[in-house]
Amino acid sequence: ILSLLNICIAISNLRLKNIDVFLDIYSLDTNQTFYRKIRGLEGVHIRKPVSYEHMPQVMSQYDLAVLPIDFDRRGLRFAKYSISTKTSEYLISGVPVLLLAPEETALSYYARKTESMFVLNDPEIRSIESAILQLTGNISLRKQLAERAFSVAKEDSDSTKVRESFKAALISAMT
């Protein structure tokens, strides 16, 4: 939650500098502590979740998707060796993705290796502000990231290829 909170604060800070950015968070989570912390922050809105079928349409309306992973021990334990199931949905959306994650996570490694996301391994609010400014101010970078992400998602999320790769890995492990 701390990474998401820092993103919210960064958005609010940018809005206070007259930069027209906002953050919509789609969540069922009712973490009242988090909601109290973001109440009153400029440009941050909590939205009700949308159905899985409508998610691509909703995501395509934005200039940027943000995928935060916490930098604390719990966040690292969750993400060090696994990749969020949301990743392929984010990548295939046609919207560039800002990944805020510790460098040692599997997702950070994957994003750097595939060059499919803008990777930020620094949870500091000023660094987040800088990344958002860089992405919102550079249309060609956003376009390049979105195109690369779409291509990577098509390649890496193809169910036939994933099954074959998994099968090969199992066979290799048994021999």
mmCIF file with all atom_site columns, C-alpha atoms in Angstrom:
data_model
loop_
_atom_site.group_PDB
_atom_site.id
_atom_site.type_symbol
_atom_site.label_atom_id
_atom_site.label_alt_id
_atom_site.label_comp_id
_atom_site.label_asym_id
_atom_site.label_entity_id
_atom_site.label_seq_id
_atom_site.pdbx_PDB_ins_code
_atom_site.Cartn_x
_atom_site.Cartn_y
_atom_site.Cartn_z
_atom_site.occupancy
_atom_site.B_iso_or_equiv
_atom_site.pdbx_formal_charge
_atom_site.auth_seq_id
_atom_site.auth_comp_id
_atom_site.auth_asym_id
_atom_site.auth_atom_id
_atom_site.pdbx_PDB_model_num
ATOM 1   C CA . ILE A 1 1   ? 0.000   0.000   0.000   1.00 0.00 ? 1   ILE A CA 1
ATOM 2   C CA . LEU A 1 2   ? 2.937   2.340   0.610   1.00 0.00 ? 2   LEU A CA 1
ATOM 3   C CA . SER A 1 3   ? 3.945   2.386   -3.072  1.00 0.00 ? 3   SER A CA 1
ATOM 4   C CA . LEU A 1 4   ? 0.389   3.231   -4.095  1.00 0.00 ? 4   LEU A CA 1
ATOM 5   C CA . LEU A 1 5   ? 0.233   5.907   -1.393  1.00 0.00 ? 5   LEU A CA 1
ATOM 6   C CA . ASN A 1 6   ? 3.454   7.472   -2.707  1.00 0.00 ? 6   ASN A CA 1
ATOM 7   C CA . ILE A 1 7   ? 1.995   7.491   -6.222  1.00 0.00 ? 7   ILE A CA 1
ATOM 8   C CA . CYS A 1 8   ? -1.125  9.231   -4.902  1.00 0.00 ? 8   CYS A CA 1
ATOM 9   C CA . ILE A 1 9   ? 0.975   11.861  -3.141  1.00 0.00 ? 9   ILE A CA 1
ATOM 10  C CA . ALA A 1 10  ? 3.083   12.367  -6.288  1.00 0.00 ? 10  ALA A CA 1
ATOM 11  C CA . ILE A 1 11  ? -0.083  12.925  -8.356  1.00 0.00 ? 11  ILE A CA 1
ATOM 12  C CA . SER A 1 12  ? -1.398  15.424  -5.816  1.00 0.00 ? 12  SER A CA 1
ATOM 13  C CA . ASN A 1 13  ? 1.946   17.254  -5.715  1.00 0.00 ? 13  ASN A CA 1
ATOM 14  C CA . LEU A 1 14  ? 1.994   17.534  -9.518  1.00 0.00 ? 14  LEU A CA 1
ATOM 15  C CA . ARG A 1 15  ? -1.561  18.868  -9.546  1.00 0.00 ? 15  ARG A CA 1
ATOM 16  C CA . LEU A 1 16  ? -0.563  21.489  -6.983  1.00 0.00 ? 16  LEU A CA 1
ATOM 17  C CA . LYS A 1 17  ? 2.100   22.558  -9.516  1.00 0.00 ? 17  LYS A CA 1
ATOM 18  C CA . ASN A 1 18  ? -0.698  22.993  -12.108 1.00 0.00 ? 18  ASN A CA 1
ATOM 19  C CA . ILE A 1 19  ? 0.191   19.823  -13.997 1.00 0.00 ? 19  ILE A CA 1
ATOM 20  C CA . ASP A 1 20  ? -2.979  18.212  -15.296 1.00 0.00 ? 20  ASP A CA 1
ATOM 21  C CA . VAL A 1 21  ? -2.653  14.607  -14.110 1.00 0.00 ? 21  VAL A CA 1
ATOM 22  C CA . PHE A 1 22  ? -5.001  12.412  -12.136 1.00 0.00 ? 22  PHE A CA 1
ATOM 23  C CA . LEU A 1 23  ? -5.140  8.876   -10.798 1.00 0.00 ? 23  LEU A CA 1
ATOM 24  C CA . ASP A 1 24  ? -8.184  6.624   -10.815 1.00 0.00 ? 24  ASP A CA 1
ATOM 25  C CA . ILE A 1 25  ? -7.892  3.592   -8.545  1.00 0.00 ? 25  ILE A CA 1
ATOM 26  C CA . TYR A 1 26  ? -10.299 0.751   -9.295  1.00 0.00 ? 26  TYR A CA 1
ATOM 27  C CA . SER A 1 27  ? -10.653 -1.359  -6.185  1.00 0.00 ? 27  SER A CA 1
ATOM 28  C CA . LEU A 1 28  ? -12.989 -3.313  -3.935  1.00 0.00 ? 28  LEU A CA 1
ATOM 29  C CA . ASP A 1 29  ? -10.456 -3.029  -1.149  1.00 0.00 ? 29  ASP A CA 1
ATOM 30  C CA . THR A 1 30  ? -11.880 -1.195  1.836   1.00 0.00 ? 30  THR A CA 1
ATOM 31  C CA . ASN A 1 31  ? -8.643  -0.378  3.607   1.00 0.00 ? 31  ASN A CA 1
ATOM 32  C CA . GLN A 1 32  ? -9.882  2.532   5.699   1.00 0.00 ? 32  GLN A CA 1
ATOM 33  C CA . THR A 1 33  ? -6.380  3.520   6.801   1.00 0.00 ? 33  THR A CA 1
ATOM 34  C CA . PHE A 1 34  ? -5.358  3.955   3.164   1.00 0.00 ? 34  PHE A CA 1
ATOM 35  C CA . TYR A 1 35  ? -8.545  5.870   2.318   1.00 0.00 ? 35  TYR A CA 1
ATOM 36  C CA . ARG A 1 36  ? -7.975  8.249   5.246   1.00 0.00 ? 36  ARG A CA 1
ATOM 37  C CA . LYS A 1 37  ? -4.428  8.911   4.031   1.00 0.00 ? 37  LYS A CA 1
ATOM 38  C CA . ILE A 1 38  ? -5.491  9.782   0.480   1.00 0.00 ? 38  ILE A CA 1
ATOM 39  C CA . ARG A 1 39  ? -8.630  11.733  1.418   1.00 0.00 ? 39  ARG A CA 1
ATOM 40  C CA . GLY A 1 40  ? -8.117  15.284  0.291   1.00 0.00 ? 40  GLY A CA 1
ATOM 41  C CA . LEU A 1 41  ? -5.297  14.527  -2.131  1.00 0.00 ? 41  LEU A CA 1
ATOM 42  C CA . GLU A 1 42  ? -5.819  16.397  -5.382  1.00 0.00 ? 42  GLU A CA 1
ATOM 43  C CA . GLY A 1 43  ? -6.544  14.334  -8.480  1.00 0.00 ? 43  GLY A CA 1
ATOM 44  C CA . VAL A 1 44  ? -6.867  10.948  -6.765  1.00 0.00 ? 44  VAL A CA 1
ATOM 45  C CA . HIS A 1 45  ? -10.166 9.093   -7.152  1.00 0.00 ? 45  HIS A CA 1
ATOM 46  C CA . ILE A 1 46  ? -11.366 5.698   -5.931  1.00 0.00 ? 46  ILE A CA 1
ATOM 47  C CA . ARG A 1 47  ? -13.593 3.988   -8.490  1.00 0.00 ? 47  ARG A CA 1
ATOM 48  C CA . LYS A 1 48  ? -15.686 0.851   -8.256  1.00 0.00 ? 48  LYS A CA 1
ATOM 49  C CA . PRO A 1 49  ? -14.151 -2.105  -10.069 1.00 0.00 ? 49  PRO A CA 1
ATOM 50  C CA . VAL A 1 50  ? -15.358 -2.915  -13.551 1.00 0.00 ? 50  VAL A CA 1
ATOM 51  C CA . SER A 1 51  ? -16.015 -6.375  -14.900 1.00 0.00 ? 51  SER A CA 1
ATOM 52  C CA . TYR A 1 52  ? -13.166 -8.311  -16.430 1.00 0.00 ? 52  TYR A CA 1
ATOM 53  C CA . GLU A 1 53  ? -14.776 -7.973  -19.884 1.00 0.00 ? 53  GLU A CA 1
ATOM 54  C CA . HIS A 1 54  ? -14.863 -4.172  -19.624 1.00 0.00 ? 54  HIS A CA 1
ATOM 55  C CA . MET A 1 55  ? -11.329 -3.726  -18.293 1.00 0.00 ? 55  MET A CA 1
ATOM 56  C CA . PRO A 1 56  ? -9.633  -3.372  -21.722 1.00 0.00 ? 56  PRO A CA 1
ATOM 57  C CA . GLN A 1 57  ? -12.080 -0.633  -22.721 1.00 0.00 ? 57  GLN A CA 1
ATOM 58  C CA . VAL A 1 58  ? -11.586 1.206   -19.430 1.00 0.00 ? 58  VAL A CA 1
ATOM 59  C CA . MET A 1 59  ? -7.794  0.946   -19.518 1.00 0.00 ? 59  MET A CA 1
ATOM 60  C CA . SER A 1 60  ? -7.599  2.172   -23.106 1.00 0.00 ? 60  SER A CA 1
ATOM 61  C CA . GLN A 1 61  ? -9.058  5.520   -22.006 1.00 0.00 ? 61  GLN A CA 1
ATOM 62  C CA . TYR A 1 62  ? -5.946  6.387   -20.009 1.00 0.00 ? 62  TYR A CA 1
ATOM 63  C CA . ASP A 1 63  ? -2.539  7.730   -21.044 1.00 0.00 ? 63  ASP A CA 1
ATOM 64  C CA . LEU A 1 64  ? -0.712  5.589   -18.507 1.00 0.00 ? 64  LEU A CA 1
ATOM 65  C CA . ALA A 1 65  ? -1.285  2.528   -16.306 1.00 0.00 ? 65  ALA A CA 1
ATOM 66  C CA . VAL A 1 66  ? 0.552   2.232   -13.018 1.00 0.00 ? 66  VAL A CA 1
ATOM 67  C CA . LEU A 1 67  ? 1.552   -1.094  -11.508 1.00 0.00 ? 67  LEU A CA 1
ATOM 68  C CA . PRO A 1 68  ? 2.890   -0.626  -7.957  1.00 0.00 ? 68  PRO A CA 1
ATOM 69  C CA . ILE A 1 69  ? 4.674   -3.276  -5.902  1.00 0.00 ? 69  ILE A CA 1
ATOM 70  C CA . ASP A 1 70  ? 5.533   -2.452  -2.314  1.00 0.00 ? 70  ASP A CA 1
ATOM 71  C CA . PHE A 1 71  ? 9.162   -2.201  -1.245  1.00 0.00 ? 71  PHE A CA 1
ATOM 72  C CA . ASP A 1 72  ? 8.647   -3.602  2.243   1.00 0.00 ? 72  ASP A CA 1
ATOM 73  C CA . ARG A 1 73  ? 9.403   -7.181  3.305   1.00 0.00 ? 73  ARG A CA 1
ATOM 74  C CA . ARG A 1 74  ? 5.831   -8.334  2.593   1.00 0.00 ? 74  ARG A CA 1
ATOM 75  C CA . GLY A 1 75  ? 5.857   -6.791  -0.888  1.00 0.00 ? 75  GLY A CA 1
ATOM 76  C CA . LEU A 1 76  ? 9.204   -8.380  -1.666  1.00 0.00 ? 76  LEU A CA 1
ATOM 77  C CA . ARG A 1 77  ? 8.080   -11.771 -0.389  1.00 0.00 ? 77  ARG A CA 1
ATOM 78  C CA . PHE A 1 78  ? 5.005   -11.537 -2.623  1.00 0.00 ? 78  PHE A CA 1
ATOM 79  C CA . ALA A 1 79  ? 6.786   -10.372 -5.775  1.00 0.00 ? 79  ALA A CA 1
ATOM 80  C CA . LYS A 1 80  ? 10.367  -11.560 -5.599  1.00 0.00 ? 80  LYS A CA 1
ATOM 81  C CA . TYR A 1 81  ? 9.832   -14.768 -7.569  1.00 0.00 ? 81  TYR A CA 1
ATOM 82  C CA . SER A 1 82  ? 6.411   -14.304 -9.147  1.00 0.00 ? 82  SER A CA 1
ATOM 83  C CA . ILE A 1 83  ? 4.760   -12.045 -11.662 1.00 0.00 ? 83  ILE A CA 1
ATOM 84  C CA . SER A 1 84  ? 1.333   -10.569 -11.003 1.00 0.00 ? 84  SER A CA 1
ATOM 85  C CA . THR A 1 85  ? -1.520  -12.040 -13.007 1.00 0.00 ? 85  THR A CA 1
ATOM 86  C CA . LYS A 1 86  ? -2.470  -8.478  -13.918 1.00 0.00 ? 86  LYS A CA 1
ATOM 87  C CA . THR A 1 87  ? 0.734   -8.032  -15.890 1.00 0.00 ? 87  THR A CA 1
ATOM 88  C CA . SER A 1 88  ? -0.488  -9.456  -19.195 1.00 0.00 ? 88  SER A CA 1
ATOM 89  C CA . GLU A 1 89  ? -3.706  -7.427  -18.920 1.00 0.00 ? 89  GLU A CA 1
ATOM 90  C CA . TYR A 1 90  ? -1.701  -4.256  -18.402 1.00 0.00 ? 90  TYR A CA 1
ATOM 91  C CA . LEU A 1 91  ? 0.683   -5.046  -21.255 1.00 0.00 ? 91  LEU A CA 1
ATOM 92  C CA . ILE A 1 92  ? -2.002  -5.913  -23.800 1.00 0.00 ? 92  ILE A CA 1
ATOM 93  C CA . SER A 1 93  ? -4.061  -2.801  -22.957 1.00 0.00 ? 93  SER A CA 1
ATOM 94  C CA . GLY A 1 94  ? -2.317  -0.569  -25.483 1.00 0.00 ? 94  GLY A CA 1
ATOM 95  C CA . VAL A 1 95  ? -1.448  1.814   -22.656 1.00 0.00 ? 95  VAL A CA 1
ATOM 96  C CA . PRO A 1 96  ? 2.135   2.298   -21.463 1.00 0.00 ? 96  PRO A CA 1
ATOM 97  C CA . VAL A 1 97  ? 2.838   0.913   -18.020 1.00 0.00 ? 97  VAL A CA 1
ATOM 98  C CA . LEU A 1 98  ? 4.794   2.562   -15.226 1.00 0.00 ? 98  LEU A CA 1
ATOM 99  C CA . LEU A 1 99  ? 6.103   -0.226  -13.002 1.00 0.00 ? 99  LEU A CA 1
ATOM 100 C CA . LEU A 1 100 ? 7.084   0.872   -9.515  1.00 0.00 ? 100 LEU A CA 1
ATOM 101 C CA . ALA A 1 101 ? 8.828   -2.125  -7.970  1.00 0.00 ? 101 ALA A CA 1
ATOM 102 C CA . PRO A 1 102 ? 11.979  -3.188  -6.155  1.00 0.00 ? 102 PRO A CA 1
ATOM 103 C CA . GLU A 1 103 ? 14.789  -4.077  -8.532  1.00 0.00 ? 103 GLU A CA 1
ATOM 104 C CA . GLU A 1 104 ? 15.075  -7.615  -7.213  1.00 0.00 ? 104 GLU A CA 1
ATOM 105 C CA . THR A 1 105 ? 11.512  -8.623  -8.090  1.00 0.00 ? 105 THR A CA 1
ATOM 106 C CA . ALA A 1 106 ? 10.711  -10.976 -10.947 1.00 0.00 ? 106 ALA A CA 1
ATOM 107 C CA . LEU A 1 107 ? 8.435   -8.396  -12.523 1.00 0.00 ? 107 LEU A CA 1
ATOM 108 C CA . SER A 1 108 ? 11.123  -5.723  -12.501 1.00 0.00 ? 108 SER A CA 1
ATOM 109 C CA . TYR A 1 109 ? 13.558  -8.148  -14.110 1.00 0.00 ? 109 TYR A CA 1
ATOM 110 C CA . TYR A 1 110 ? 10.976  -9.193  -16.708 1.00 0.00 ? 110 TYR A CA 1
ATOM 111 C CA . ALA A 1 111 ? 10.054  -5.591  -17.550 1.00 0.00 ? 111 ALA A CA 1
ATOM 112 C CA . ARG A 1 112 ? 13.699  -4.598  -18.027 1.00 0.00 ? 112 ARG A CA 1
ATOM 113 C CA . LYS A 1 113 ? 14.493  -7.718  -20.053 1.00 0.00 ? 113 LYS A CA 1
ATOM 114 C CA . THR A 1 114 ? 11.502  -7.282  -22.380 1.00 0.00 ? 114 THR A CA 1
ATOM 115 C CA . GLU A 1 115 ? 11.613  -3.458  -22.377 1.00 0.00 ? 115 GLU A CA 1
ATOM 116 C CA . SER A 1 116 ? 7.839   -3.606  -22.027 1.00 0.00 ? 116 SER A CA 1
ATOM 117 C CA . MET A 1 117 ? 7.357   -1.133  -19.163 1.00 0.00 ? 117 MET A CA 1
ATOM 118 C CA . PHE A 1 118 ? 8.867   2.026   -17.774 1.00 0.00 ? 118 PHE A CA 1
ATOM 119 C CA . VAL A 1 119 ? 10.625  0.634   -14.706 1.00 0.00 ? 119 VAL A CA 1
ATOM 120 C CA . LEU A 1 120 ? 11.108  2.731   -11.590 1.00 0.00 ? 120 LEU A CA 1
ATOM 121 C CA . ASN A 1 121 ? 12.988  1.012   -8.765  1.00 0.00 ? 121 ASN A CA 1
ATOM 122 C CA . ASP A 1 122 ? 12.878  4.019   -6.444  1.00 0.00 ? 122 ASP A CA 1
ATOM 123 C CA . PRO A 1 123 ? 9.791   4.530   -4.242  1.00 0.00 ? 123 PRO A CA 1
ATOM 124 C CA . GLU A 1 124 ? 10.621  8.127   -3.346  1.00 0.00 ? 124 GLU A CA 1
ATOM 125 C CA . ILE A 1 125 ? 7.855   10.597  -4.170  1.00 0.00 ? 125 ILE A CA 1
ATOM 126 C CA . ARG A 1 126 ? 10.169  12.921  -6.118  1.00 0.00 ? 126 ARG A CA 1
ATOM 127 C CA . SER A 1 127 ? 11.333  10.012  -8.283  1.00 0.00 ? 127 SER A CA 1
ATOM 128 C CA . ILE A 1 128 ? 7.736   9.036   -8.963  1.00 0.00 ? 128 ILE A CA 1
ATOM 129 C CA . GLU A 1 129 ? 6.884   12.635  -9.887  1.00 0.00 ? 129 GLU A CA 1
ATOM 130 C CA . SER A 1 130 ? 9.844   12.708  -12.258 1.00 0.00 ? 130 SER A CA 1
ATOM 131 C CA . ALA A 1 131 ? 8.831   9.432   -13.920 1.00 0.00 ? 131 ALA A CA 1
ATOM 132 C CA . ILE A 1 132 ? 5.248   10.627  -14.368 1.00 0.00 ? 132 ILE A CA 1
ATOM 133 C CA . LEU A 1 133 ? 6.445   13.903  -15.872 1.00 0.00 ? 133 LEU A CA 1
ATOM 134 C CA . GLN A 1 134 ? 8.788   12.061  -18.214 1.00 0.00 ? 134 GLN A CA 1
ATOM 135 C CA . LEU A 1 135 ? 6.010   9.753   -19.381 1.00 0.00 ? 135 LEU A CA 1
ATOM 136 C CA . THR A 1 136 ? 3.272   12.354  -19.679 1.00 0.00 ? 136 THR A CA 1
ATOM 137 C CA . GLY A 1 137 ? 5.564   14.749  -21.478 1.00 0.00 ? 137 GLY A CA 1
ATOM 138 C CA . ASN A 1 138 ? 6.909   12.318  -24.058 1.00 0.00 ? 138 ASN A CA 1
ATOM 139 C CA . ILE A 1 139 ? 4.263   11.010  -26.435 1.00 0.00 ? 139 ILE A CA 1
ATOM 140 C CA . SER A 1 140 ? 6.745   9.037   -28.533 1.00 0.00 ? 140 SER A CA 1
ATOM 141 C CA . LEU A 1 141 ? 8.070   7.242   -25.426 1.00 0.00 ? 141 LEU A CA 1
ATOM 142 C CA . ARG A 1 142 ? 4.514   6.345   -24.369 1.00 0.00 ? 142 ARG A CA 1
ATOM 143 C CA . LYS A 1 143 ? 3.738   5.084   -27.870 1.00 0.00 ? 143 LYS A CA 1
ATOM 144 C CA . GLN A 1 144 ? 6.963   3.051   -28.024 1.00 0.00 ? 144 GLN A CA 1
ATOM 145 C CA . LEU A 1 145 ? 6.302   1.484   -24.603 1.00 0.00 ? 145 LEU A CA 1
ATOM 146 C CA . ALA A 1 146 ? 2.675   0.672   -25.427 1.00 0.00 ? 146 ALA A CA 1
ATOM 147 C CA . GLU A 1 147 ? 3.592   -0.958  -28.739 1.00 0.00 ? 147 GLU A CA 1
ATOM 148 C CA . ARG A 1 148 ? 6.409   -2.965  -27.172 1.00 0.00 ? 148 ARG A CA 1
ATOM 149 C CA . ALA A 1 149 ? 4.176   -4.037  -24.271 1.00 0.00 ? 149 ALA A CA 1
ATOM 150 C CA . PHE A 1 150 ? 1.451   -5.203  -26.647 1.00 0.00 ? 150 PHE A CA 1
ATOM 151 C CA . SER A 1 151 ? 3.956   -7.202  -28.683 1.00 0.00 ? 151 SER A CA 1
ATOM 152 C CA . VAL A 1 152 ? 5.496   -8.792  -25.582 1.00 0.00 ? 152 VAL A CA 1
ATOM 153 C CA . ALA A 1 153 ? 2.078   -9.696  -24.176 1.00 0.00 ? 153 ALA A CA 1
ATOM 154 C CA . LYS A 1 154 ? 1.031   -11.367 -27.407 1.00 0.00 ? 154 LYS A CA 1
ATOM 155 C CA . GLU A 1 155 ? 4.252   -13.362 -27.486 1.00 0.00 ? 155 GLU A CA 1
ATOM 156 C CA . ASP A 1 156 ? 4.556   -14.282 -23.802 1.00 0.00 ? 156 ASP A CA 1
ATOM 157 C CA . SER A 1 157 ? 0.883   -14.814 -22.993 1.00 0.00 ? 157 SER A CA 1
ATOM 158 C CA . ASP A 1 158 ? -0.042  -17.028 -25.922 1.00 0.00 ? 158 ASP A CA 1
ATOM 159 C CA . SER A 1 159 ? -1.598  -20.042 -24.196 1.00 0.00 ? 159 SER A CA 1
ATOM 160 C CA . THR A 1 160 ? -0.272  -22.567 -26.703 1.00 0.00 ? 160 THR A CA 1
ATOM 161 C CA . LYS A 1 161 ? 3.294   -21.300 -26.332 1.00 0.00 ? 161 LYS A CA 1
ATOM 162 C CA . VAL A 1 162 ? 3.001   -21.130 -22.542 1.00 0.00 ? 162 VAL A CA 1
ATOM 163 C CA . ARG A 1 163 ? 1.735   -24.734 -22.334 1.00 0.00 ? 163 ARG A CA 1
ATOM 164 C CA . GLU A 1 164 ? 4.523   -25.980 -24.617 1.00 0.00 ? 164 GLU A CA 1
ATOM 165 C CA . SER A 1 165 ? 7.151   -24.107 -22.648 1.00 0.00 ? 165 SER A CA 1
ATOM 166 C CA . PHE A 1 166 ? 5.780   -25.472 -19.365 1.00 0.00 ? 166 PHE A CA 1
ATOM 167 C CA . LYS A 1 167 ? 5.703   -28.993 -20.754 1.00 0.00 ? 167 LYS A CA 1
ATOM 168 C CA . ALA A 1 168 ? 9.319   -28.672 -21.951 1.00 0.00 ? 168 ALA A CA 1
ATOM 169 C CA . ALA A 1 169 ? 10.393  -27.393 -18.540 1.00 0.00 ? 169 ALA A CA 1
ATOM 170 C CA . LEU A 1 170 ? 8.719   -30.321 -16.781 1.00 0.00 ? 170 LEU A CA 1
ATOM 171 C CA . ILE A 1 171 ? 10.324  -32.837 -19.132 1.00 0.00 ? 171 ILE A CA 1
ATOM 172 C CA . SER A 1 172 ? 13.695  -31.186 -18.657 1.00 0.00 ? 172 SER A CA 1
ATOM 173 C CA . ALA A 1 173 ? 13.314  -31.305 -14.879 1.00 0.00 ? 173 ALA A CA 1
ATOM 174 C CA . MET A 1 174 ? 12.484  -35.015 -14.946 1.00 0.00 ? 174 MET A CA 1
ATOM 175 C CA . THR A 1 175 ? 15.507  -35.970 -17.049 1.00 0.00 ? 175 THR A CA 1
#
